[in-house]
Coordinates of C-alpha atoms and ligand atoms in Angstrom, one line a residue:
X1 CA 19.0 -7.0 -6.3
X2 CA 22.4 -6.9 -5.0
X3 CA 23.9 -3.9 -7.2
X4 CA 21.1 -2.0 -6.3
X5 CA 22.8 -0.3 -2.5
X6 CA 25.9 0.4 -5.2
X7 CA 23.5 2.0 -7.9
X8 CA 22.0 3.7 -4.8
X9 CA 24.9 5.0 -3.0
X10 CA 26.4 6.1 -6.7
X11 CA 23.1 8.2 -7.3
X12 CA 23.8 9.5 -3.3
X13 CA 26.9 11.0 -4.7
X14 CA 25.9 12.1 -7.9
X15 CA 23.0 14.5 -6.2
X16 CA 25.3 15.6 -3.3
X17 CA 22.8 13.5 -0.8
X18 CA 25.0 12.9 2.6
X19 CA 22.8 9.6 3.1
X20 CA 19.0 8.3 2.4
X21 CA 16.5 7.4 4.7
X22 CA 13.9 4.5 4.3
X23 CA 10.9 3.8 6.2
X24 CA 7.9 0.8 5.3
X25 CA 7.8 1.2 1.4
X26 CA 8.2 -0.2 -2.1
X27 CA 11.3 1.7 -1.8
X28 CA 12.6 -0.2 1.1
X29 CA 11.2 -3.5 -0.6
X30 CA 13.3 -2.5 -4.0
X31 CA 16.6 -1.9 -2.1
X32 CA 16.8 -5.2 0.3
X33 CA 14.1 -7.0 -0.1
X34 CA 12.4 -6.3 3.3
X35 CA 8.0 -5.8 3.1
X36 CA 8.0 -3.8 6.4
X37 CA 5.1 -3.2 8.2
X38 CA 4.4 0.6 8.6
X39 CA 4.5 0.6 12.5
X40 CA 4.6 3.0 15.0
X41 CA 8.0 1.6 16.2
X42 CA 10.7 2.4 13.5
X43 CA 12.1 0.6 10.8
X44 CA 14.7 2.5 8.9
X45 CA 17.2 1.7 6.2
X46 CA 19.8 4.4 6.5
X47 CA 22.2 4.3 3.3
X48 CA 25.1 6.8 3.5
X49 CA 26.7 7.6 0.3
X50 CA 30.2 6.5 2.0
X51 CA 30.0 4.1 4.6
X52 CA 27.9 1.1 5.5
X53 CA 24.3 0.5 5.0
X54 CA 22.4 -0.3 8.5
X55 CA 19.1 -1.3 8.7
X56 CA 17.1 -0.4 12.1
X57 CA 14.1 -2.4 13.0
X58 CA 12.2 -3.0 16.2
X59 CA 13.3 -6.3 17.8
X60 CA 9.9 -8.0 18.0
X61 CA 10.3 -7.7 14.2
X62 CA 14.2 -8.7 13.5
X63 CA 13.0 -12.1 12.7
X64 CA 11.0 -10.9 10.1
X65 CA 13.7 -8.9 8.5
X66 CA 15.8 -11.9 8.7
X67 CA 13.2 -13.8 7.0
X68 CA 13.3 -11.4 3.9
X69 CA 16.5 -12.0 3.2
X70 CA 17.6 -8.3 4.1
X71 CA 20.0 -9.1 6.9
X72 CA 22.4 -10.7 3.9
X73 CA 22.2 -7.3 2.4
X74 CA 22.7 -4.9 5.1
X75 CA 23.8 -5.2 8.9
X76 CA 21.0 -5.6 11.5
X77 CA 20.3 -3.1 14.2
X78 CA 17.5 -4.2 16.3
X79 CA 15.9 -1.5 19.4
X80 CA 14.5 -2.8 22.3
X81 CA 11.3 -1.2 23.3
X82 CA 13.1 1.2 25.8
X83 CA 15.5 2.4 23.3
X84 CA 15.6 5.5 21.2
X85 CA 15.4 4.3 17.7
X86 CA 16.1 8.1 15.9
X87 CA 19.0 7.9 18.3
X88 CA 20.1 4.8 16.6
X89 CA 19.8 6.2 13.1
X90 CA 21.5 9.9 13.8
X91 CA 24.5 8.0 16.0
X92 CA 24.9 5.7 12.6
X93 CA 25.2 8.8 10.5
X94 CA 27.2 10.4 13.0
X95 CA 29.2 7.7 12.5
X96 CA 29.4 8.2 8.5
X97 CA 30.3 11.6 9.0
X98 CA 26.7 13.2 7.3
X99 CA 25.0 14.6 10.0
X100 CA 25.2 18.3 8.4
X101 CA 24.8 17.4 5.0
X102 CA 21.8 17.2 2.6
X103 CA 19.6 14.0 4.0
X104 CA 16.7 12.5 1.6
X105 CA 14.1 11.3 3.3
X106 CA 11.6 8.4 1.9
X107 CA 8.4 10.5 0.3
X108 CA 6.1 8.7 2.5
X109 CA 8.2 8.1 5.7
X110 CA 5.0 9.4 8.5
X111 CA 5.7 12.9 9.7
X112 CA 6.4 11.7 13.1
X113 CA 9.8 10.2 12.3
X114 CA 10.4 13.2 9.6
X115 CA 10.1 15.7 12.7
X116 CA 11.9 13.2 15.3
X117 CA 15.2 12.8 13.0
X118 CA 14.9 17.1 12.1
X119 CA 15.1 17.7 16.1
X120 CA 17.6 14.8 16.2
X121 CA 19.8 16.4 13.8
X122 CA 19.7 20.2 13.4
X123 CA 22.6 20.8 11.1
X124 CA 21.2 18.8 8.9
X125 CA 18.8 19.8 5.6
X126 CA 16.4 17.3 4.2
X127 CA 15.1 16.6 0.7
X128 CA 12.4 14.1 -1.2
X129 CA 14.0 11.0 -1.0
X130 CA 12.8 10.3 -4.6
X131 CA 15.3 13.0 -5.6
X132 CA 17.9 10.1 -5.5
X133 CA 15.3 6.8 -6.2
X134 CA 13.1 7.8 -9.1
X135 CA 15.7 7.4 -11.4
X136 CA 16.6 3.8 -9.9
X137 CA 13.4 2.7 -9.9
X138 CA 12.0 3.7 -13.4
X139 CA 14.5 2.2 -15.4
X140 CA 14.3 -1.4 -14.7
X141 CA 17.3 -3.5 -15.5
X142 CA 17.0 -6.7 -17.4
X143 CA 16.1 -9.0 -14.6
X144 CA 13.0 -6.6 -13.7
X145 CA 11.6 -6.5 -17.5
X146 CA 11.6 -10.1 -17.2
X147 CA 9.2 -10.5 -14.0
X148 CA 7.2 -7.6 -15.6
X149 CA 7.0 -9.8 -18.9
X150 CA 6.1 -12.8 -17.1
X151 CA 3.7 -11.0 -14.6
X152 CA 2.0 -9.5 -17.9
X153 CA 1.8 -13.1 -19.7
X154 CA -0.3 -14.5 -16.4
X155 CA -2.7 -11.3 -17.0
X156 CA -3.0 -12.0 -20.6
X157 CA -4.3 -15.7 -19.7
X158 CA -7.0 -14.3 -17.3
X159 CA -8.4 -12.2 -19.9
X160 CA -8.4 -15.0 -22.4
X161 CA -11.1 -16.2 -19.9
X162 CA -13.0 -13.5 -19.4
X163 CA -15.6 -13.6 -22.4
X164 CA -16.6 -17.1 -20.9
X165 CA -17.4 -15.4 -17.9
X166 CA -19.8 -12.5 -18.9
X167 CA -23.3 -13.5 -19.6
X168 CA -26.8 -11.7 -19.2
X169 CA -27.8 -12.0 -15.5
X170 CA -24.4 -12.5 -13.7
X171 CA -23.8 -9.4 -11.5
X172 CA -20.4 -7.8 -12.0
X173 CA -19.9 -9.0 -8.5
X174 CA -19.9 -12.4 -9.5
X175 CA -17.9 -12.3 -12.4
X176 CA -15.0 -10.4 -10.0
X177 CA -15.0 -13.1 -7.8
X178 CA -14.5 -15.7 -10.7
X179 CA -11.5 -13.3 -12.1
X180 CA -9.9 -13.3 -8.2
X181 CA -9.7 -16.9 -8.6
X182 CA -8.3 -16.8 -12.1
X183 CA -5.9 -14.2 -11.3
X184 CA -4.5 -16.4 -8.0
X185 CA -3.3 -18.8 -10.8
X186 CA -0.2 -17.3 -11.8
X187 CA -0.6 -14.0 -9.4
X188 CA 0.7 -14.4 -5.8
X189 CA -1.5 -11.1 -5.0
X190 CA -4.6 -9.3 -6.6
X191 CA -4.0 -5.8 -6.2
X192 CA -7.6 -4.9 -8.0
X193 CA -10.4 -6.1 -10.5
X194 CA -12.4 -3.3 -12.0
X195 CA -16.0 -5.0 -14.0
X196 CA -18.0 -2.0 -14.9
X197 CA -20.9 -2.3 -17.3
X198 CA -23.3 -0.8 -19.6
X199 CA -23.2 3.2 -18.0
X200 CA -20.3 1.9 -15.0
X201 CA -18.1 2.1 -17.1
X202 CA -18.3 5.4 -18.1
X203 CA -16.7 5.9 -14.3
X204 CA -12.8 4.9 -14.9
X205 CA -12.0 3.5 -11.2
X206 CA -16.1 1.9 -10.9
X207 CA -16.2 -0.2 -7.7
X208 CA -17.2 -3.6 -9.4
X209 CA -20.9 -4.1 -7.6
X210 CA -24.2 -5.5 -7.8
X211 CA -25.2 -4.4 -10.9
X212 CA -26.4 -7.2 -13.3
X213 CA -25.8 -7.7 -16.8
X214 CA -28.0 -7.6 -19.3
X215 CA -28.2 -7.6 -23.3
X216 CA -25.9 -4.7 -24.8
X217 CA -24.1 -3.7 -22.2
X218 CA -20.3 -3.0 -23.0
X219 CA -18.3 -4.5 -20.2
X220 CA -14.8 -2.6 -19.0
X221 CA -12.5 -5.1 -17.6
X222 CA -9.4 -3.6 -15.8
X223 CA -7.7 -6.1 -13.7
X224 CA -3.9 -6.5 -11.8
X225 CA -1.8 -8.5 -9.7
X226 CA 1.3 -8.9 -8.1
X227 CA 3.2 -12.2 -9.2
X228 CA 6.8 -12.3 -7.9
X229 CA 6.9 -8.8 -6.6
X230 CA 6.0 -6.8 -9.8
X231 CA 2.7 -5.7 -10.7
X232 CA 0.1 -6.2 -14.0
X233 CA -2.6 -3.8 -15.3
X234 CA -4.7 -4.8 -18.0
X235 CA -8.0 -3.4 -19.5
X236 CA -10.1 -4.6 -22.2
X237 CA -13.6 -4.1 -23.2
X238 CA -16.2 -6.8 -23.8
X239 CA -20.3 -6.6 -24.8
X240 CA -22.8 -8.8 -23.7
X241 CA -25.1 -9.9 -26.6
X242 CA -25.0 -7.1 -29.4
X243 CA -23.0 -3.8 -29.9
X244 CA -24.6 -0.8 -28.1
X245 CA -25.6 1.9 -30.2
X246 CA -21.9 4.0 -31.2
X247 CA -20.1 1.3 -29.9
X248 CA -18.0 0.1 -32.7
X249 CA -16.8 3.4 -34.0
X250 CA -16.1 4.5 -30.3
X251 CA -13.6 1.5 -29.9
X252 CA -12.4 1.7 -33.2
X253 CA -11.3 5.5 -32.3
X254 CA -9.4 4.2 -29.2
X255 CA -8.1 1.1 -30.4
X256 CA -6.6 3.8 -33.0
X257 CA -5.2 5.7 -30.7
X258 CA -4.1 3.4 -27.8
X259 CA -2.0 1.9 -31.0
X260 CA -0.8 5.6 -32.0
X261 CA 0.7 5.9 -28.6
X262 CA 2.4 2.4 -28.7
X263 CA 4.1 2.8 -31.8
X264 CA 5.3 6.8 -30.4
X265 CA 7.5 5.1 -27.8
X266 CA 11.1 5.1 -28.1
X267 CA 14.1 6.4 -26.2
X268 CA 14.5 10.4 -26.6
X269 CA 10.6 11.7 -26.4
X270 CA 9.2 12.8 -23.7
X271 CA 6.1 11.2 -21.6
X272 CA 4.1 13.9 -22.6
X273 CA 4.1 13.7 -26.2
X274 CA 2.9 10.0 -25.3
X275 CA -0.1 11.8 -24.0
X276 CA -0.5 13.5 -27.0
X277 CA -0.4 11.1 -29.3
X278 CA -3.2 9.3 -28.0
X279 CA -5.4 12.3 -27.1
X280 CA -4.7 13.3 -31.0
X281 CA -6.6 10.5 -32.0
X282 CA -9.4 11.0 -29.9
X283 CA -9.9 14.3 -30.0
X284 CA -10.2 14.4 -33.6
X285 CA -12.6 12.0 -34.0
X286 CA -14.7 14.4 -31.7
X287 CA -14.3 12.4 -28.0
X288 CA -11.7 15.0 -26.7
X289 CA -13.8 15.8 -23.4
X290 CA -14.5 12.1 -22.7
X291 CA -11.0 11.0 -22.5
X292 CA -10.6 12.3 -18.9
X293 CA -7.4 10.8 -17.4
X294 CA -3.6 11.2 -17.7
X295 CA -2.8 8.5 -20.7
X296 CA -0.9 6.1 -18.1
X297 CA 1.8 5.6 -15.3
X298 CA 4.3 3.6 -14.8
X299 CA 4.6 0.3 -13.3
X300 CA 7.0 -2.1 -11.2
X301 CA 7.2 -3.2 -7.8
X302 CA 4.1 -0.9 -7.7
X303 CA 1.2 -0.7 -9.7
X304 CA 1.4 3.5 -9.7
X305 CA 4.7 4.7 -10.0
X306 CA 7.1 7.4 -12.2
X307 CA 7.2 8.2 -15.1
X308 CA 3.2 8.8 -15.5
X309 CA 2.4 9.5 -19.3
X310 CA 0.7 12.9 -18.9
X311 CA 0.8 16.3 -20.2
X312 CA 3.7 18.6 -18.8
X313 CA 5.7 15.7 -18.4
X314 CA 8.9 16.5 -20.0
X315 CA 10.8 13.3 -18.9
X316 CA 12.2 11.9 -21.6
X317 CA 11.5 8.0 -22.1
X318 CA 15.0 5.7 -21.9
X319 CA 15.4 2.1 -22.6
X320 CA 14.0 0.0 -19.4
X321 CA 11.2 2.6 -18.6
X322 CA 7.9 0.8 -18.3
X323 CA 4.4 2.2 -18.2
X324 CA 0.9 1.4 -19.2
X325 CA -0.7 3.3 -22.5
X326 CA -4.3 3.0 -21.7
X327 CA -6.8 5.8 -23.5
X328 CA -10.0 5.8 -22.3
X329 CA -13.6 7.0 -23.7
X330 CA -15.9 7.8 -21.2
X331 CA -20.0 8.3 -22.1
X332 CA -22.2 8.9 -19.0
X333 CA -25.1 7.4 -19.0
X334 CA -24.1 5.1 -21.7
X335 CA -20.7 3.0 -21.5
X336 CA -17.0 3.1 -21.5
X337 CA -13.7 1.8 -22.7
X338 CA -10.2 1.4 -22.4
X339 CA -7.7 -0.3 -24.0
X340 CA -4.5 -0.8 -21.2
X341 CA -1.3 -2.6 -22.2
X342 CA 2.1 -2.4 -20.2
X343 CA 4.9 -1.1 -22.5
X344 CA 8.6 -1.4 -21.8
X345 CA 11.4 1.2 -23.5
X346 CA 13.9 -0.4 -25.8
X347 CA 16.9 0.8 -27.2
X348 CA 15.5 1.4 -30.4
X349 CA 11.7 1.3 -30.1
X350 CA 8.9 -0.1 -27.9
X351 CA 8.5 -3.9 -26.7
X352 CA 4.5 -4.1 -25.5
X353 CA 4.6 -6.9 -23.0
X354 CA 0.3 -8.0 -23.1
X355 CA -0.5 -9.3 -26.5
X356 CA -4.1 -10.4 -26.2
X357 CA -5.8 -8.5 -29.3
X358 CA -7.6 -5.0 -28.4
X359 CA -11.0 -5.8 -30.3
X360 CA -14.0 -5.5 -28.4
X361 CA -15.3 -9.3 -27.8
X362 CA -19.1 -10.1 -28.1
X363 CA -19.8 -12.2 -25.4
X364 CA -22.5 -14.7 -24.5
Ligands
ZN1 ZN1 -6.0 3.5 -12.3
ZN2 ZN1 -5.7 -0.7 -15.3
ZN3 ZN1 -3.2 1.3 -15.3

């Protein structure tokens, strides 16, 4: 982690950005460490590209900052509750000599500080503050593909267990609650289980209910967590009993394409033809209009993040990028499926990081 202000204020630099601003976020988290709360009182990183990095936070929560680690990263600069905290952050980049140059401002920083520091600093002109991080964070160094690895082996195991845990008369609601306790294994977090049977699962993002399962119902499992900071995704399908009607050849057409996808990945093409490679498949076996989402997003310290794997993205793929590839095939009424495993760019090729095999499973 400790390169990354370096990498930061290099990339500062490079885009003729005077200094970046960072409220509550996975960016903050990436750059020091620090899982701010998004308060009304202030916390901001401010990161000239020339001079020191200060980090403001509300005194009530320097001991929290201090906890994370952060304060070995960047200097402190606690407010008392009768200070002015935008004055803090102007006077620092006062200080660094940037107030009338090009500031980039965190995307989700609350409109409320954005307008604060634009009064506080009129000379100033402000830009997306992934302009500068988006690079940073998609290509993850060696030490990130490793926690992804890791994070993806611990989702692997959980699905491993899933066929012992669908059976006729379980509601999906039951079987989540037996996956939240699989996933806290090797998980410190569950960011979200997603059990959608027989016609639930034509819905992608089905909120995992009350419905109970019954003979030849196709099961979508889609399940994450965070272990160590980084994020897993994983979906695989599963039947209960006997193979609905159509079944087979519908997850023989995706397990054709999710595979397609994977082996397209390499340094030099662009997302989109990522996209294209799977939607290929599935369109020409006839399920073009029931493969209704991007083909996946990328994945890190957040479970949605750059580069997503859709069409009109022309970002082309470099070693370190990691995304899911999950194609989808969506029948109301009936059933669904998706096949979802994290990939990560290599120098010459792809490396997927969940290995569990993509058949459909037959359980109970
Ligand atoms: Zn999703
Ligand atoms: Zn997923
Ligand atoms: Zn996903």
């Amino acid at each position: 982690m400790d390169d990354r202000l370096d990498h930061l204020r290099q990339a500062l630099r490079d885009s003729d950005v005077g200094a970046l601003l960072v409220g509550p976020s996975a960016d903050l988290r990436y750059l020091v460490g620090y899982h701010a709360l998004p308060l009304e009182r202030l916390t901001m990183l401010v990161v000239p590209a020339a001079g020191e990095p200060l980090l403001v936070v509300p005194e009530l929560e320097a001991p929290r900052a201090v906890d994370s680690g952060a304060s070995q990263r960047v200097a402190l600069a606690p407010w008392a509750e009768t200070d002015d905290p935008i004055a803090l952050v102007s006077g620092h980049l006062a200080a660094s000599g940037v107030t009338g140059e090009r500031l980039a401002v965190q995307d989700r920083l609350w409109s409320v500080f954005t307008l604060g520091l634009q009064a506080a600093l009129p000379d100033a002109s402000f830009v997306a503050g992934s302009e500068v991080m988006r690079r940073l964070r998609m290509i993850k160094t060696p030490e990130e593909v490793r926690a992804l690895r890791e994070v993806a082996t611990a989702i692997d195991a959980v699905h491993a267990q899933v066929p012992s845990l669908l059976r006729a008369g379980r509601t999906e609601a039951e079987v989540g609650r037996d996956i939240a306790e699989l996933i806290l294994v090797d998980h410190d977090e569950i960011n979200f289980i997603i059990v959608a049977s027989g016609p639930n699962g034509a819905s992608p993002h089905h909120e995992t209910g009350e419905r109970v399962l019954a003979p030849g119902d196709a099961v979508v499992v889609d399940i994450g967590g965070t272990r160590a900071g980084y994020c897993s995704d994983m979906t695989r399908n599963y039947v209960i009993g006997e193979l609905p009607y159509g079944y087979e050849a519908l997850h023989r057409v995706l397990e054709h394409a999710q595979d397609t996808a994977v082996r397209a990945v390499r340094p030099g093409v662009t997302a989109a033809s990522i996209d294209a490679a799977a939607r290929e498949v599935i369109t020409d076996a006839g399920y073009g209009e029931r493969f209704v989402h991007r083909t996946g997003h990328g994945i890190g310290i957040e479970e949605h993040e750059e580069p997503y794997i859709v069409a009109g993205n022309e970002e082309l793929l470099a070693p370190g990028m990691a995304f899911s590839v999950e194609p989808g095939i969506y029948v109301p009424d009936r059933y669904g499926a998706r096949i979802e495993d994290i990939v990560v760019v290599t120098d010459d090729g792809v490396e997927p990081l969940n290995l569990r095999p993509h058949e459909v499973v037959v359980c109970g």
